[in-house]
PDB file of C-alpha atoms in Angstrom:
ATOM      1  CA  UNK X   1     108.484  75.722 203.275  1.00 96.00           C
ATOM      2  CA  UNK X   2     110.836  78.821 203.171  1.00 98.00           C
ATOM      3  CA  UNK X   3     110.631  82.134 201.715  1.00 99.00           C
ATOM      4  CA  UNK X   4     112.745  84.806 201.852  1.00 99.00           C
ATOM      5  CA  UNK X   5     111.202  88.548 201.128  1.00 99.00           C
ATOM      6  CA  UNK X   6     113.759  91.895 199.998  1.00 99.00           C
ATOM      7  CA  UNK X   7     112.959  95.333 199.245  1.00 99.00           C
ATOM      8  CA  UNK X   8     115.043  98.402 197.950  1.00 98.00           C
ATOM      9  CA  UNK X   9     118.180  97.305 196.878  1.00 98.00           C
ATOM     10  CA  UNK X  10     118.404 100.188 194.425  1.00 97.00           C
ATOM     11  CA  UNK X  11     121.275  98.019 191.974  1.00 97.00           C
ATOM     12  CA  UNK X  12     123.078 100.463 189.728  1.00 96.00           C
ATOM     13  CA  UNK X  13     126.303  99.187 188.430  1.00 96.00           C
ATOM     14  CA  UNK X  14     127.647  95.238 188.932  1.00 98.00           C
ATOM     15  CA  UNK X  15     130.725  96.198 190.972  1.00 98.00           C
ATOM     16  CA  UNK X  16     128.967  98.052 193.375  1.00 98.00           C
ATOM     17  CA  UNK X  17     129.294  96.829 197.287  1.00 98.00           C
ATOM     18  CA  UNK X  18     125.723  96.364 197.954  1.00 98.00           C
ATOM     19  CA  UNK X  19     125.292  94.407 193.947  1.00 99.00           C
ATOM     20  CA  UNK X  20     128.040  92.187 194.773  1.00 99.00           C
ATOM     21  CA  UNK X  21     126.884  91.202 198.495  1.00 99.00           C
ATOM     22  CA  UNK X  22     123.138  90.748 197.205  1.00 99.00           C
ATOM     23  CA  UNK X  23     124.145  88.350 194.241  1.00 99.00           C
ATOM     24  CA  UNK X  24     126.186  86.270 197.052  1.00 99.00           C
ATOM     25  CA  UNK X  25     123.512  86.162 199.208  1.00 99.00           C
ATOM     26  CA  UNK X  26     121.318  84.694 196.312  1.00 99.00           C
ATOM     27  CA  UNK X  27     124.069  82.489 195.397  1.00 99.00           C
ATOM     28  CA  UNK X  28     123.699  80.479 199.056  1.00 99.00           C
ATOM     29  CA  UNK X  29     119.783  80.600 198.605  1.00 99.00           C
ATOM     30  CA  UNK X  30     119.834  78.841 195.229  1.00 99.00           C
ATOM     31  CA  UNK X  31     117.995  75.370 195.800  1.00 98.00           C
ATOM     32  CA  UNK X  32     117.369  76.351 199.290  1.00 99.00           C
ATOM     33  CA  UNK X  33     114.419  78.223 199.475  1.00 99.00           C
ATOM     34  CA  UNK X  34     110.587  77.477 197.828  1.00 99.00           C
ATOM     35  CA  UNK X  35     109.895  81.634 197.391  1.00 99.00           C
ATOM     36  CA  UNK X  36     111.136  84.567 196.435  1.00 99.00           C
ATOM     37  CA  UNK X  37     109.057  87.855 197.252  1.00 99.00           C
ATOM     38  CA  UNK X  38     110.983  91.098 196.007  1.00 99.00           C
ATOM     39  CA  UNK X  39     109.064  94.249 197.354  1.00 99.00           C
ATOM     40  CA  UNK X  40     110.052  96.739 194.581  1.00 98.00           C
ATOM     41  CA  UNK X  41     112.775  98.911 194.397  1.00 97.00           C
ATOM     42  CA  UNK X  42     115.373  96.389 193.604  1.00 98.00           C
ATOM     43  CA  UNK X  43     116.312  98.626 190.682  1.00 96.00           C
ATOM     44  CA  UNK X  44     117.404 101.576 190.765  1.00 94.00           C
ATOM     45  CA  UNK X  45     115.522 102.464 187.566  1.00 92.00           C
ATOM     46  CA  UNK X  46     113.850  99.857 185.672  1.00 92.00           C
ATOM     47  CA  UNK X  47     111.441  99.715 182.606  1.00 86.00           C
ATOM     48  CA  UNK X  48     110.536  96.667 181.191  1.00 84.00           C
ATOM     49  CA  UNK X  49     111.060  95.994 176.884  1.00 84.00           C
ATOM     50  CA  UNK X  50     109.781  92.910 175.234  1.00 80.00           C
ATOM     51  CA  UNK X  51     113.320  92.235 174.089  1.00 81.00           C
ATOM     52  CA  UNK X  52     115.535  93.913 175.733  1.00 86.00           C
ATOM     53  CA  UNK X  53     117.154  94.266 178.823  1.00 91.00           C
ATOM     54  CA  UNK X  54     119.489  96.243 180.764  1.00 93.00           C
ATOM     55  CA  UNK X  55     122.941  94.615 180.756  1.00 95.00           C
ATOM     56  CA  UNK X  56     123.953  96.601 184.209  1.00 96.00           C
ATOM     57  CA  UNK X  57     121.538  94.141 185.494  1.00 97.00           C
ATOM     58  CA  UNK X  58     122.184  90.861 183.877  1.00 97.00           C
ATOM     59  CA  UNK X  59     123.998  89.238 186.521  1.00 98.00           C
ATOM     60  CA  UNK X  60     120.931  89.590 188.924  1.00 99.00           C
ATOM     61  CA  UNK X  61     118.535  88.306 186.491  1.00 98.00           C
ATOM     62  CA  UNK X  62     120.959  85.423 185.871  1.00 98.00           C
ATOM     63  CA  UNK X  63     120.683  84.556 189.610  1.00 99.00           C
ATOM     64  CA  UNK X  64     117.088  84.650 189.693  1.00 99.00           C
ATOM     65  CA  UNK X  65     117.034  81.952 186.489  1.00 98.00           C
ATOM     66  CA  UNK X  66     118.937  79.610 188.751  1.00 99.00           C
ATOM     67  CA  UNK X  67     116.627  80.433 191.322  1.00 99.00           C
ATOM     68  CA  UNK X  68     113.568  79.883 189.236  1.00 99.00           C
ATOM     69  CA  UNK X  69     115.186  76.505 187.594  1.00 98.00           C
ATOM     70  CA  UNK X  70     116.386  75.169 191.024  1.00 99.00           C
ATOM     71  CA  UNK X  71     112.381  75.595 191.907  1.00 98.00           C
ATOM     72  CA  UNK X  72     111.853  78.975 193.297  1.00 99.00           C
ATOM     73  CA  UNK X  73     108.734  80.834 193.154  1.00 99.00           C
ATOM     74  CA  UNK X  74     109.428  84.067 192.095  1.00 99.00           C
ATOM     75  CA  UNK X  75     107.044  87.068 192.877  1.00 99.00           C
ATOM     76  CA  UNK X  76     107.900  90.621 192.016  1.00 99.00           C
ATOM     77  CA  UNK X  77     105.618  93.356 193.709  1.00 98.00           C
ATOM     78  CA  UNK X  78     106.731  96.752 191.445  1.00 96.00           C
ATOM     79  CA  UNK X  79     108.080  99.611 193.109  1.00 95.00           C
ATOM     80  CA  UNK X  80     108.399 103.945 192.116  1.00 91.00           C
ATOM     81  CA  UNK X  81     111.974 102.841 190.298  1.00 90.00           C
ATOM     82  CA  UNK X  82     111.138  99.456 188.607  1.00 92.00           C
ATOM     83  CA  UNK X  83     107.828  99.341 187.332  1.00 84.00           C
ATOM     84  CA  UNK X  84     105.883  97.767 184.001  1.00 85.00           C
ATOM     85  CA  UNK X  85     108.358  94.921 184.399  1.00 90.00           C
ATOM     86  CA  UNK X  86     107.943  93.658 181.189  1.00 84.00           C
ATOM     87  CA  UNK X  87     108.167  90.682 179.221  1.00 88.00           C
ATOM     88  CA  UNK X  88     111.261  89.173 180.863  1.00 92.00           C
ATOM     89  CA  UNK X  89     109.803  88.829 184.298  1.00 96.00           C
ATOM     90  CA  UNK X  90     106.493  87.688 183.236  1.00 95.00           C
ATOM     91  CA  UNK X  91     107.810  85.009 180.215  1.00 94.00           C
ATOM     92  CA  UNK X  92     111.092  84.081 181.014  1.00 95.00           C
ATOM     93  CA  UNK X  93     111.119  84.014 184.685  1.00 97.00           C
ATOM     94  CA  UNK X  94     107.733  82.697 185.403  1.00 97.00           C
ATOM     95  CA  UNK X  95     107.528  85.606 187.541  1.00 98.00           C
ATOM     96  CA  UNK X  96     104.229  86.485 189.232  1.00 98.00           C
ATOM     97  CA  UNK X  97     104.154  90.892 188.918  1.00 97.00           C
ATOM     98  CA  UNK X  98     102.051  92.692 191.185  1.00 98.00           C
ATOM     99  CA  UNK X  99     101.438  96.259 190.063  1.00 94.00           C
ATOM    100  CA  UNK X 100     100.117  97.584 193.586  1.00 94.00           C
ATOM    101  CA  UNK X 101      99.071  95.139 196.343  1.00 98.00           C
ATOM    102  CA  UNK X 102      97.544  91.784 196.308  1.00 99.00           C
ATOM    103  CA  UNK X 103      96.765  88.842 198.698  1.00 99.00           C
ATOM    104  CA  UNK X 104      98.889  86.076 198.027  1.00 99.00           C
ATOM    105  CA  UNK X 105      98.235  82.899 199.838  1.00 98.00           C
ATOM    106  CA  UNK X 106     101.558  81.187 200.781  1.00 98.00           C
ATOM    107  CA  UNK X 107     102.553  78.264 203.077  1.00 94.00           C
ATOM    108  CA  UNK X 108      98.931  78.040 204.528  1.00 95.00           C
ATOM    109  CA  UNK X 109      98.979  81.963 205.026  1.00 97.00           C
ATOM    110  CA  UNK X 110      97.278  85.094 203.628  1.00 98.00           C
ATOM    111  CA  UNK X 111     100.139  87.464 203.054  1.00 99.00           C
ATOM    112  CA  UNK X 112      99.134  91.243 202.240  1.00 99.00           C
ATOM    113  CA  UNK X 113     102.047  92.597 199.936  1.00 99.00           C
ATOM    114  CA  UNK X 114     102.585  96.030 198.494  1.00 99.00           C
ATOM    115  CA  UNK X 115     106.032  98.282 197.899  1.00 98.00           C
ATOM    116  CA  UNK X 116     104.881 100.657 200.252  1.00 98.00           C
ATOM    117  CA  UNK X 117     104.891 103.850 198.387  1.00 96.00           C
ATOM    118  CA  UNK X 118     100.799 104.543 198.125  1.00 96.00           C
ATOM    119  CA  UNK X 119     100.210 104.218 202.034  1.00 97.00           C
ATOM    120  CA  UNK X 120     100.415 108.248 202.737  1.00 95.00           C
ATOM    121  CA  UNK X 121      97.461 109.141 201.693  1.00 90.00           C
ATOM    122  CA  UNK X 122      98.670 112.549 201.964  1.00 91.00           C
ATOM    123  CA  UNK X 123     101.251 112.555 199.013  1.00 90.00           C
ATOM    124  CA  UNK X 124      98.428 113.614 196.215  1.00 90.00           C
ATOM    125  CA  UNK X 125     100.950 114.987 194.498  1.00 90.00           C
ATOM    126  CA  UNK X 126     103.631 112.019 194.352  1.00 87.00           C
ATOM    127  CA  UNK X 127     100.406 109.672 193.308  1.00 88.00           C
ATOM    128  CA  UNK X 128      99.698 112.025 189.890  1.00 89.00           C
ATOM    129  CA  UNK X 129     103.418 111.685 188.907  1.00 84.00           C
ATOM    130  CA  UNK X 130     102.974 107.877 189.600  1.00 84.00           C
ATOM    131  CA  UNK X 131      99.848 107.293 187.691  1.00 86.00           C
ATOM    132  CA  UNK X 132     102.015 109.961 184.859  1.00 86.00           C
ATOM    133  CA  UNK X 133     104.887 107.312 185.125  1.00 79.00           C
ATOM    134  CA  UNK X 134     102.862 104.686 184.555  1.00 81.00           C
ATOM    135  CA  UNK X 135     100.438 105.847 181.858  1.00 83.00           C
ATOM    136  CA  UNK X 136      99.941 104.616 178.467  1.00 83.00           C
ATOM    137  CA  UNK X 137     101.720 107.746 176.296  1.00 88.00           C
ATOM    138  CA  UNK X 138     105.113 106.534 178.614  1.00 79.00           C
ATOM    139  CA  UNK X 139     104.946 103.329 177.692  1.00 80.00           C
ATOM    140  CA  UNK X 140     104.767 104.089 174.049  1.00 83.00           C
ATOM    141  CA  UNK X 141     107.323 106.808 174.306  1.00 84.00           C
ATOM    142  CA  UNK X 142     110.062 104.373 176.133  1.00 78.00           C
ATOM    143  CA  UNK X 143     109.276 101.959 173.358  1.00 81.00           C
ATOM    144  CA  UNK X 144     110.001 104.627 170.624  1.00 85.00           C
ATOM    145  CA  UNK X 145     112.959 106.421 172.490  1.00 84.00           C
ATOM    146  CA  UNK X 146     116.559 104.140 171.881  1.00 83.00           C
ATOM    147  CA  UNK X 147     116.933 101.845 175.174  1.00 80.00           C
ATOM    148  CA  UNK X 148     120.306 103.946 175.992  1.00 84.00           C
ATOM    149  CA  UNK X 149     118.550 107.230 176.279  1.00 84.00           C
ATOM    150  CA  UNK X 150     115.422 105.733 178.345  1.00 82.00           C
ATOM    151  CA  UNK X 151     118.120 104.511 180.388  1.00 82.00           C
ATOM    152  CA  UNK X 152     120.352 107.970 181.285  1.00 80.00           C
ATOM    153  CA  UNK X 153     117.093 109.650 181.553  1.00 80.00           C
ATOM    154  CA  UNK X 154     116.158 106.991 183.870  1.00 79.00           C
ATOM    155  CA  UNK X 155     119.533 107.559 186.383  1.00 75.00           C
ATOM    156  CA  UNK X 156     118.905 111.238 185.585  1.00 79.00           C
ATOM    157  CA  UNK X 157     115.330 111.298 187.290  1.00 74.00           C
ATOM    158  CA  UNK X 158     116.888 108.945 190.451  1.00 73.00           C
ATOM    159  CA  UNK X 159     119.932 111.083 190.507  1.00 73.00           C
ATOM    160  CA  UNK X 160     117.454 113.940 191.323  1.00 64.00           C
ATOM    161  CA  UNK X 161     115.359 112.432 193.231  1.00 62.00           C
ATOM    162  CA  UNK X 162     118.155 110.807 195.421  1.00 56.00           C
ATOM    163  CA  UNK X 163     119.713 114.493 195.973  1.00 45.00           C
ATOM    164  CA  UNK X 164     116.034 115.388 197.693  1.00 41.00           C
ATOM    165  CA  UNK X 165     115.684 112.123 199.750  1.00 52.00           C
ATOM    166  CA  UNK X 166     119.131 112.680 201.164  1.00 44.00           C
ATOM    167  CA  UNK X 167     118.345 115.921 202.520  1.00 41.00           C
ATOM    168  CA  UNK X 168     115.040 114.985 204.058  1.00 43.00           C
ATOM    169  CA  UNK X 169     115.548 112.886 207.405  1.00 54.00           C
ATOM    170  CA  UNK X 170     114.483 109.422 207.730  1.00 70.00           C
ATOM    171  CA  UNK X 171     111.436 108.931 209.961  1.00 83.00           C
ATOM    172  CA  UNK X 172     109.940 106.013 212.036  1.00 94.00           C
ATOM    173  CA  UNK X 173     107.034 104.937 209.127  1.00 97.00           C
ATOM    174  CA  UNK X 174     105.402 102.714 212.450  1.00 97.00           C
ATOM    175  CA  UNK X 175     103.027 105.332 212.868  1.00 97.00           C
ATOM    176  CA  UNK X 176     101.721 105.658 209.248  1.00 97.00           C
ATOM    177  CA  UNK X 177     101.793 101.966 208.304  1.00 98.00           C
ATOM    178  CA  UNK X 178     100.478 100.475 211.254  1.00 98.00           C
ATOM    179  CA  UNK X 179      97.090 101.989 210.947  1.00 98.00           C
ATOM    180  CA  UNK X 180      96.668 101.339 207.361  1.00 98.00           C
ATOM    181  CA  UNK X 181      98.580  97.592 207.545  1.00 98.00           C
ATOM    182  CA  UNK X 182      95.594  96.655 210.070  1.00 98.00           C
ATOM    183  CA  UNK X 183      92.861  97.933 207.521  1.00 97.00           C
ATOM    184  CA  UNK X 184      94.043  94.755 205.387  1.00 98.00           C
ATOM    185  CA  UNK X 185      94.784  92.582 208.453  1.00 98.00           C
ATOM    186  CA  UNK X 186      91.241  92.089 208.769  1.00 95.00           C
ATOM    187  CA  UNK X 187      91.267  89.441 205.674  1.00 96.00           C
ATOM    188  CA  UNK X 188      94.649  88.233 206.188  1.00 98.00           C
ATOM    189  CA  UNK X 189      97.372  86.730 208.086  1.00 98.00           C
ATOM    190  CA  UNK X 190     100.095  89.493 207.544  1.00 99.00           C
ATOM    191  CA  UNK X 191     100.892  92.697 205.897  1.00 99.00           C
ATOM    192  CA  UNK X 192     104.812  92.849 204.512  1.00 99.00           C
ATOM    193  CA  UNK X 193     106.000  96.174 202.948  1.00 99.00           C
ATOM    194  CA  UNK X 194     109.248  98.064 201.685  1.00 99.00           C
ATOM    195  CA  UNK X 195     109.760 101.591 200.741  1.00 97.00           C
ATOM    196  CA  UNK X 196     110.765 103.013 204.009  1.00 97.00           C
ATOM    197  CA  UNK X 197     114.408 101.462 204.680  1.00 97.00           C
ATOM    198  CA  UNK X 198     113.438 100.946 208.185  1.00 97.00           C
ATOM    199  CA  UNK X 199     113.374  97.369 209.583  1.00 98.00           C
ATOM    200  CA  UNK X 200     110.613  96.516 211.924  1.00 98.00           C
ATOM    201  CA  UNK X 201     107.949  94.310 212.891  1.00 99.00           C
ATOM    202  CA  UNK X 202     104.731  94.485 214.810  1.00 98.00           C
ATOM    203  CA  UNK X 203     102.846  91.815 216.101  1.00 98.00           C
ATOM    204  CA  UNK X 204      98.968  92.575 216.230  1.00 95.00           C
ATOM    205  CA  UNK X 205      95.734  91.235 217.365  1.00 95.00           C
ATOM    206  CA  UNK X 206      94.769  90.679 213.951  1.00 96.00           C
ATOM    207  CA  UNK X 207      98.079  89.503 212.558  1.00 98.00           C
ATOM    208  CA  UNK X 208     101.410  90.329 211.945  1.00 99.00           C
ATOM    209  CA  UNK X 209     102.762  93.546 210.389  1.00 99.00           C
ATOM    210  CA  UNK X 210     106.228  93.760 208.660  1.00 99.00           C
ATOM    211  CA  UNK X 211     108.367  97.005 207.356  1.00 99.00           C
ATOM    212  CA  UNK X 212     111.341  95.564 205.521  1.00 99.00           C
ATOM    213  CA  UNK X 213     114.892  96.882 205.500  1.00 98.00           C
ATOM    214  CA  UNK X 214     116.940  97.657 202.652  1.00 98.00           C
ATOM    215  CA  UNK X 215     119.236  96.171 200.784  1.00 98.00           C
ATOM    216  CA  UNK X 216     122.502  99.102 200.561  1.00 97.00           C
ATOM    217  CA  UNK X 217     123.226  99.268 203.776  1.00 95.00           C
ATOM    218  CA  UNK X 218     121.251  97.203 206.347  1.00 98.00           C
ATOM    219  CA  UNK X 219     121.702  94.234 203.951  1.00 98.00           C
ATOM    220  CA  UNK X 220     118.393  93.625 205.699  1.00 98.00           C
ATOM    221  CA  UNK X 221     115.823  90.337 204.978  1.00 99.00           C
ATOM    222  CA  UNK X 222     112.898  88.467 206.122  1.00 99.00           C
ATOM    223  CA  UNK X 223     112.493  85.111 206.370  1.00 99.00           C
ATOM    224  CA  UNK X 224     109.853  82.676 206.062  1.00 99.00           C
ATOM    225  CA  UNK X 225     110.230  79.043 207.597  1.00 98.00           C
ATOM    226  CA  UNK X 226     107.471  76.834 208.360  1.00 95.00           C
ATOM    227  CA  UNK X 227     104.718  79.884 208.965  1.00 95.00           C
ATOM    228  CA  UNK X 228     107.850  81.710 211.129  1.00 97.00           C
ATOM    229  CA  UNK X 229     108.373  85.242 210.215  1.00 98.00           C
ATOM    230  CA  UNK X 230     112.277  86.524 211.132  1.00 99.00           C
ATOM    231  CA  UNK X 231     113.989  89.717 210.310  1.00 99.00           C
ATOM    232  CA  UNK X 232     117.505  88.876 209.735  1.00 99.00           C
ATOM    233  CA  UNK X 233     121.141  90.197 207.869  1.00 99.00           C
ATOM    234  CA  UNK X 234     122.956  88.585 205.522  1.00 98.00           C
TER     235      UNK X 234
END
């Protein structure tokens, strides 16, 4: 079996470098691979309607029907910019959504998945405005509120909070996820996470931890082939 696993892409507009190489890549995987695990974050904002959709982002979920229909499981793990996926993912995709973190057994493994973005326990703070995000009144507002505005708003709050992440230095997130990756490692096989742009993998006494890369600039992957984990470009 193969199973291919991508995190942060961050897709705005259709023309855009990193849009354009990502739908090509998923081009050559059509009828090639068994799984599809996106990590969250694939969206640069992202809230789910019962009949509606973004167009910016119709030519991805185009490529993930042909996935689907050439026999591709599809599992979607939400991030902090595309969450309550909505009716689209779950209905029309056959998409398996995963709010926070689950176990999912694949290819006679126990994979522990999650976006990434509740590991610092530290971050009280950023957890509130998640849980706020995610709460029941701001569901029914973006279902009152015109799709158009929900959407502006939407690049409005990313725009903002893409003008604080640029001026705050990446960091190597080894130290942080390692210790809480082998606090699940202990009933499975391997932990795979996104959210920190910053490739890496660890193999452990317990199993096998994996940061993914991102999908703007490192055009970064894993890969899963016959229980054979692989970091690779495309």
């Amino acid at each position: 079996m193969r199973a291919i696993f991508l995190a942060d892409a961050h897709l705005r507009h259709p023309d855009d470098e990193n849009y354009q190489k990502l739908l090509s890549f998923l081009d050559s995987q059509i009828g090639h691979i068994d799984g599809l695990f996106l990590l969250g974050d694939i969206f640069e904002f992202w809230i789910g309607y019962r009949h509606v959709v973004f167009s910016a982002y119709l030519p991805l979920l185009t490529r993930l029907q042909e996935l689907v229909s050439a026999g591709c499981t599809l599992y979607y793990v939400e991030g902090n910019h595309d969450f309550n996926l909505g009716a689209f993912f779950e209905n029309t995709l056959q998409c398996t959504v995963i709010t926070d973190e689950a176990i999912v057994d694949w290819d006679n493994q126990k994979i522990c998945l999650c976006h990434g973005d509740l590991i610092n326990k530290e971050l009280k703070g950023y957890r509130l405005l998640r849980a706020f995000w995610r709460s029941r009144p701001i569901k029914l507002l973006a279902e009152i509120l015109p799709p158009d505005q929900v959407w502006h708003f939407g690049h409005w709050l990313s725009n903002k909070s893409g003008k604080y992440k640029s001026s705050t230095k990446r960091f190597d997130p080894a130290p942080l996820v390692r210790p809480y990756a082998l606090t699940r490692l202990n009933s499975c096989d391997a932990f795979i996470c996104g959210h920190f742009h910053h490739p890496a993998r660890f193999d452990e006494s317990l199993g096998t931890t994996i940061i993914l890369g991102d999908c703007i600039q490192q055009s970064s992957y894993l890969e899963l082939t016959d229980g054979q984990f692989t970091l690779k470009t495309f």
